[in-house]
Coordinates of C-alpha atoms (C1' of nucleotides) in Angstrom, one line a residue:
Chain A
X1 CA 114.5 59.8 -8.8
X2 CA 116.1 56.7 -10.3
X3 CA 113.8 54.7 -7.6
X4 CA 110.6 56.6 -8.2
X5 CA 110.6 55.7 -11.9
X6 CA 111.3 52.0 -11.6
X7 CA 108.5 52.1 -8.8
X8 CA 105.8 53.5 -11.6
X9 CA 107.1 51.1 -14.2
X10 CA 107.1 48.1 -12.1
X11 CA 103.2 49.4 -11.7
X12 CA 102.4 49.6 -14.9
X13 CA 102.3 53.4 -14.8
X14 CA 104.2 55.9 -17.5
X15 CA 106.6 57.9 -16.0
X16 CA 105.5 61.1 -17.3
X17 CA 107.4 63.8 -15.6
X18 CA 104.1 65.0 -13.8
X19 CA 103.6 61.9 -12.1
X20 CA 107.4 61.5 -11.5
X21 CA 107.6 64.9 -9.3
X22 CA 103.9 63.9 -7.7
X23 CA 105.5 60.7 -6.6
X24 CA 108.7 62.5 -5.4
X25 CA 106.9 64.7 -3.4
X26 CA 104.8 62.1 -1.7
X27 CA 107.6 59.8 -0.8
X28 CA 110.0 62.1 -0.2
X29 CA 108.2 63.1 3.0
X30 CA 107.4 61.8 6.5
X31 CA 104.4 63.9 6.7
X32 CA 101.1 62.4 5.8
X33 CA 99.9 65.0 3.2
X34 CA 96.4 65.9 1.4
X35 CA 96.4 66.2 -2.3
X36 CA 96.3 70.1 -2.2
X37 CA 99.6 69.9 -0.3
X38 CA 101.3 67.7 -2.6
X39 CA 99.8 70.0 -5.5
X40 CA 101.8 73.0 -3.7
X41 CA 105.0 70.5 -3.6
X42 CA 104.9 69.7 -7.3
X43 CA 104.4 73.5 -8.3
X44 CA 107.1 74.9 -6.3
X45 CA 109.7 72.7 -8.3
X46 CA 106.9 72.7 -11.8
X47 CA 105.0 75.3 -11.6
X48 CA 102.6 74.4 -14.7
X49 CA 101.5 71.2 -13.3
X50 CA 97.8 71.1 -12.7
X51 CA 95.8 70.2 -10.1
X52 CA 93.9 67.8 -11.9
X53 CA 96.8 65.9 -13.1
X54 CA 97.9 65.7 -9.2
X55 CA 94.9 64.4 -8.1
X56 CA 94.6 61.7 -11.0
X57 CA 98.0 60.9 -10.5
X58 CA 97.6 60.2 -6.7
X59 CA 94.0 58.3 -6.9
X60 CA 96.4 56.4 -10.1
X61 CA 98.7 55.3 -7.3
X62 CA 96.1 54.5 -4.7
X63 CA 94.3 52.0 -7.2
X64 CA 97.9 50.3 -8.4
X65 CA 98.6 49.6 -5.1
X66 CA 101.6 51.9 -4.6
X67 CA 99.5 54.6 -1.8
X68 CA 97.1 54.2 1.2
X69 CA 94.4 57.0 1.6
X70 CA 93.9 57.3 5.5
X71 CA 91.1 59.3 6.8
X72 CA 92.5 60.6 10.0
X73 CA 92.3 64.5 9.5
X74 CA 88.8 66.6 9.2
X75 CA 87.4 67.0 6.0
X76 CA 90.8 65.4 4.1
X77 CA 92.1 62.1 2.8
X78 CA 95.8 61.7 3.5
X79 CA 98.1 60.2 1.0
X80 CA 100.3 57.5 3.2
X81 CA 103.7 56.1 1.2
X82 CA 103.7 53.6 4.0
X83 CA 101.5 50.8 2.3
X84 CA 102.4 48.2 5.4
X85 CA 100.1 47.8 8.4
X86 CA 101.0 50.3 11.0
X87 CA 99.0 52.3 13.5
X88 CA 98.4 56.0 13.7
X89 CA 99.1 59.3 16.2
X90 CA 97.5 61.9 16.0
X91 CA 99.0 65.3 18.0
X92 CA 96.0 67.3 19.1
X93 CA 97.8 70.3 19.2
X94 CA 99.5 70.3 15.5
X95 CA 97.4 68.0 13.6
X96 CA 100.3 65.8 12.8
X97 CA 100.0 62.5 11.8
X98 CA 102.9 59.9 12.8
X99 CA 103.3 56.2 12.3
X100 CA 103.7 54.1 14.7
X101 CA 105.0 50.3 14.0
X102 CA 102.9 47.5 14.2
X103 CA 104.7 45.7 16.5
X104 CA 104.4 48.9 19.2
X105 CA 100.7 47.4 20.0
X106 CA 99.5 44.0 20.0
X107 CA 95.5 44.0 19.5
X108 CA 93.3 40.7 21.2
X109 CA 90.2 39.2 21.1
X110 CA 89.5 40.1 17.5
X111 CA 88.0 36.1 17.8
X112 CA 85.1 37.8 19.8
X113 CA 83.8 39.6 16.7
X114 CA 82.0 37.0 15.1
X115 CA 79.6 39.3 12.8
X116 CA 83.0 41.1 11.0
X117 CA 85.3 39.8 8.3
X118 CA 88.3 42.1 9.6
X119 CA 90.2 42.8 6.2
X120 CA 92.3 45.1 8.4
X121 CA 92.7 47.5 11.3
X122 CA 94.7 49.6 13.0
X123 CA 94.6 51.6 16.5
X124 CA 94.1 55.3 16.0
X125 CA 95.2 57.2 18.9
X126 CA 95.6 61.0 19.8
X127 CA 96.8 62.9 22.4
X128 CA 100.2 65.4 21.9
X129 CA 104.2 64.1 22.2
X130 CA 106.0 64.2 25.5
X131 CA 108.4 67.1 25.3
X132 CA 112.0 65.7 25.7
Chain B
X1 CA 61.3 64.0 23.8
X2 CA 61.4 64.9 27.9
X3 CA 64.7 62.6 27.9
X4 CA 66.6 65.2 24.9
X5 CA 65.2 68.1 26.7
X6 CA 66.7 66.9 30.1
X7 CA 70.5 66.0 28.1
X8 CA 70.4 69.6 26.8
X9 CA 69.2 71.2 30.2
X10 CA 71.7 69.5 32.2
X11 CA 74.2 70.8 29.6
X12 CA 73.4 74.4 30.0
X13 CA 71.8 74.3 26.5
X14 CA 68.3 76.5 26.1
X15 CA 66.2 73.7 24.6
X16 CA 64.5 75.6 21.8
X17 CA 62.6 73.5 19.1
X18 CA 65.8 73.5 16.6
X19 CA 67.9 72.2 19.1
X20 CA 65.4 69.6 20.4
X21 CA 64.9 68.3 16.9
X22 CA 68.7 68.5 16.0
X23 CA 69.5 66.7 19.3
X24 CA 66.6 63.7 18.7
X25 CA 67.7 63.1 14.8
X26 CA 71.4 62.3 16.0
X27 CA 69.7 59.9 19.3
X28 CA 67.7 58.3 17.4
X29 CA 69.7 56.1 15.3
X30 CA 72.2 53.6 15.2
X31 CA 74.1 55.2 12.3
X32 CA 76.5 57.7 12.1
X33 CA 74.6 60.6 10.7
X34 CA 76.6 63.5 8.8
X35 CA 75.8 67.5 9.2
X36 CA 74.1 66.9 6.6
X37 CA 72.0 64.0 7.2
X38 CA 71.3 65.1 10.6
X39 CA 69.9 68.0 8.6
X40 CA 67.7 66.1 6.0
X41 CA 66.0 64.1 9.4
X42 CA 64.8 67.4 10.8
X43 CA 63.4 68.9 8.3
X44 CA 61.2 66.4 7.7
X45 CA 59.9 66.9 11.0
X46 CA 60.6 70.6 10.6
X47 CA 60.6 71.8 7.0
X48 CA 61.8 75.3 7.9
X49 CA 65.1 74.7 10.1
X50 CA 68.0 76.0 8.3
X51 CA 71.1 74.6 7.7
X52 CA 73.3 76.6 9.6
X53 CA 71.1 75.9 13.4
X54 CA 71.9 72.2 12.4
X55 CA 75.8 72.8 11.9
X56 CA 75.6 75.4 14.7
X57 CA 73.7 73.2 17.0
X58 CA 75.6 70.2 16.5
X59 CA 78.8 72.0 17.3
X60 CA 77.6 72.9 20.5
X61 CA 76.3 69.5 21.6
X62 CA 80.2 68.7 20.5
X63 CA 81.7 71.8 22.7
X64 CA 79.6 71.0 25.1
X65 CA 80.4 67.1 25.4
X66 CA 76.7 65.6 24.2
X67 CA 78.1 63.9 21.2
X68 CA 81.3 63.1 19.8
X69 CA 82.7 63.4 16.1
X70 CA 84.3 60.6 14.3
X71 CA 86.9 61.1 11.4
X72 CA 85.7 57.5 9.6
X73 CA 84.2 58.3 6.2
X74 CA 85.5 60.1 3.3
X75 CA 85.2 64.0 3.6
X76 CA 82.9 64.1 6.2
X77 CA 82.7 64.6 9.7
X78 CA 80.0 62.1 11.3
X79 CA 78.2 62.1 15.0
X80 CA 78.2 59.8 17.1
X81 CA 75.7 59.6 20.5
X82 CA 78.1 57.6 22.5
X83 CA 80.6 59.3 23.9
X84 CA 82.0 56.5 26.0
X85 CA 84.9 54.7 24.5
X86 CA 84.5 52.2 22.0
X87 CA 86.1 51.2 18.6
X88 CA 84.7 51.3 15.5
X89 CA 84.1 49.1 12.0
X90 CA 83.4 50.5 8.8
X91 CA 82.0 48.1 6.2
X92 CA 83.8 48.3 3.4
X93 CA 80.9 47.9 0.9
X94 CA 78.1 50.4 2.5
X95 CA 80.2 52.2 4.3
X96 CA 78.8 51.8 7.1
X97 CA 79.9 52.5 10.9
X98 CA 79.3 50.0 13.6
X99 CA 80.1 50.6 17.2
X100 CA 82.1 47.9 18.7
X101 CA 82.2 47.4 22.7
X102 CA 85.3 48.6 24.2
X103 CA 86.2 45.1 26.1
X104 CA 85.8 43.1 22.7
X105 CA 89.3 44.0 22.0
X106 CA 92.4 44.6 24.3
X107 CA 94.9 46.8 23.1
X108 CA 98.1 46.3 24.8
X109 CA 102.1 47.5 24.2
X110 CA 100.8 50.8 24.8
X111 CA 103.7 51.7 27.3
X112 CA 106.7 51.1 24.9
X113 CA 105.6 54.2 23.3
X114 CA 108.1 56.7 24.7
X115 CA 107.6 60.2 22.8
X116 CA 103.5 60.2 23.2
X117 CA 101.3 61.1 25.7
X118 CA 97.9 59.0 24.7
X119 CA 94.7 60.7 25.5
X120 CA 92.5 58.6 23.8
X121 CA 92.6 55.7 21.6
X122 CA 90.5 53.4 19.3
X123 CA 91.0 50.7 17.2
X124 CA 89.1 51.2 13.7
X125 CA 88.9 48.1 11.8
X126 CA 87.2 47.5 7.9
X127 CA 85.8 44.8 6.1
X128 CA 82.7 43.4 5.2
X129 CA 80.0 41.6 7.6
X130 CA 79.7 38.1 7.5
X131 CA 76.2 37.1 6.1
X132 CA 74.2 35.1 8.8
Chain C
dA1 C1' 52.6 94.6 29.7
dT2 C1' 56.7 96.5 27.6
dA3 C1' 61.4 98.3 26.8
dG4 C1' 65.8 96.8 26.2
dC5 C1' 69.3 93.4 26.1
dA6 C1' 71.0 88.8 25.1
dA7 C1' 70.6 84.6 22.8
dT8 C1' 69.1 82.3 18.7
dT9 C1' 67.9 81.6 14.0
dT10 C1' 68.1 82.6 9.3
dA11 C1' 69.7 83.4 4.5
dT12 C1' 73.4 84.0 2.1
dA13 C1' 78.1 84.4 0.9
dC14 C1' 82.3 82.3 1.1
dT15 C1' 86.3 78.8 1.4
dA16 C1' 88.1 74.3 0.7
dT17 C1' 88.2 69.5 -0.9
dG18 C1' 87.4 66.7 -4.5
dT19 C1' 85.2 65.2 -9.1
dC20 C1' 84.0 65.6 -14.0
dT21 C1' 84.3 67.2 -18.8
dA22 C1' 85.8 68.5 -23.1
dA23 C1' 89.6 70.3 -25.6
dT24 C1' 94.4 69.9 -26.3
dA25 C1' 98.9 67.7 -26.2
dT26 C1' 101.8 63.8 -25.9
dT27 C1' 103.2 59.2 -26.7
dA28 C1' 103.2 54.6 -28.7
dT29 C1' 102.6 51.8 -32.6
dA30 C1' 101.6 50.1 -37.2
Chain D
dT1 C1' 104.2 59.6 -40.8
dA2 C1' 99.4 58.6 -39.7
dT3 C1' 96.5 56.9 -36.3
dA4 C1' 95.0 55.5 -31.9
dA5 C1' 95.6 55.5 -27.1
dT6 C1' 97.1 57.9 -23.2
dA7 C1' 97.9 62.0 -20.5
dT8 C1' 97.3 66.8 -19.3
dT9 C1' 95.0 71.0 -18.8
dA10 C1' 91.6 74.7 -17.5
dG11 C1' 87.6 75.4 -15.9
dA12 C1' 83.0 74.1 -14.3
dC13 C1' 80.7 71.7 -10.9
dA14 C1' 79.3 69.4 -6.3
dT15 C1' 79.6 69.0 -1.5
dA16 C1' 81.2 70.0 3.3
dG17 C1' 81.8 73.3 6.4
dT18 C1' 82.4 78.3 8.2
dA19 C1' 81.4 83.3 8.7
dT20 C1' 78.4 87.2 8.8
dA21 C1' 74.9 90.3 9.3
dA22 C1' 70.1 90.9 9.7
dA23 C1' 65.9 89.4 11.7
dT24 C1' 63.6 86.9 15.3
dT25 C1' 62.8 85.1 19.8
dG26 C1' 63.2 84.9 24.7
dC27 C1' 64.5 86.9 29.2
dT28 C1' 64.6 90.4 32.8
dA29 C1' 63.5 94.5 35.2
dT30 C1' 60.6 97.9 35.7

DNA sequence: ATAGCAATTTATACTATGTCTAATATTATA
DNA sequence: TATAATATTAGACATAGTATAAATTGCTAT
């Protein structure tokens, strides 16, 4: 709560209790959610939040630098609280999106592609998680 | 023209006019058309073909392995003619998507990842092209 | 050829994701 | 406190995609 604040503030953002509990419910998740699932989140705990204010608060944090959008599910942006490089898995059965580190994979011959300026990458993969 | 109507016959597709014209719009180009734009291609050919034989039709040349869909733009699904592995780079200012061979880029450290069972993998990459 | 059945196409309604706007409410500051 | 700047809200709008039911087309057997 404490954290969530200082991180808005040391963005330049007010810490209006809206974007306090849109925040919350972003970070305080490993799932990679879309804004209509973070929307349910806030309401549960306040139920007269709107979903405008949710969606401006999340593109907010995308443009200050504290969110990634990733574009890994059909027809939705997901909000990512993991701003680091890291790859992505995607479970064909569920849908679910998890991280996996960057030092997992090691990517070569990125040399080769003379015509790019690569600002950055990542390996998307899918497939479904080994049953233990 | 023969060359669609041969893909779709060897697919166990009935080439009818709609499909022949949906099937050639997504050949036909280099980009990564949309539904949509895949739509907007035929009719100028075919003024009269509706939107749902485009959405339908491209489904089916998904189902039945023709194309392949791509989760790389913003809130739409795009189509993409080769279906053999490759990778992908989006350019960050037109948002365009260029096909990148498969053996420009080695992806290794793929083993260490215990809990997943990868069937299929890409690496997507974004930036701008350098000007020649 | 044609009757009947299956496959295809069409228009339209519907859902979901996301943006925009104008009015209202809140906060900061002089 | 008055004013300006910022934030929130409800609702309208735009677009992508799906579902449905009626109409059309094509295939098959007589």
């Amino acid at each position: 709560m404490e954290k969530v604040i200082s991180i808005l503030r040391s963005h330049q953002i007010q810490p209006t209790p809206q974007r306090i509990a849109t925040a919350k419910a972003v970070f305080d998740t490993r799932t990679h959610p879309s804004a209509d699932e973070v929307w349910e989140k806030v309401k549960r705990d306040y139920p007269t939040v709107s979903r405008a204010t949710v969606y401006n608060t999340l593109n907010l944090l995308v443009n200050k630098g504290v969110l990634k959008t990733q574009i890994l599910r059909e027809g939705k942006v997901v909000f990512d609280p993991c701003i680091e490089p890291h790859h992505h898995f995607i479970d064909d059965e569920t849908g679910e999106i998890h991280d996996v580190p960057w030092d997992a994979l090691q990517v070569k011959g990125e040399d080769s592609l003379k015509d790019y300026k690569v600002r950055e990458y990542q390996v998307v993969m899918r497939g479904c998680k080994k049953k233990q």
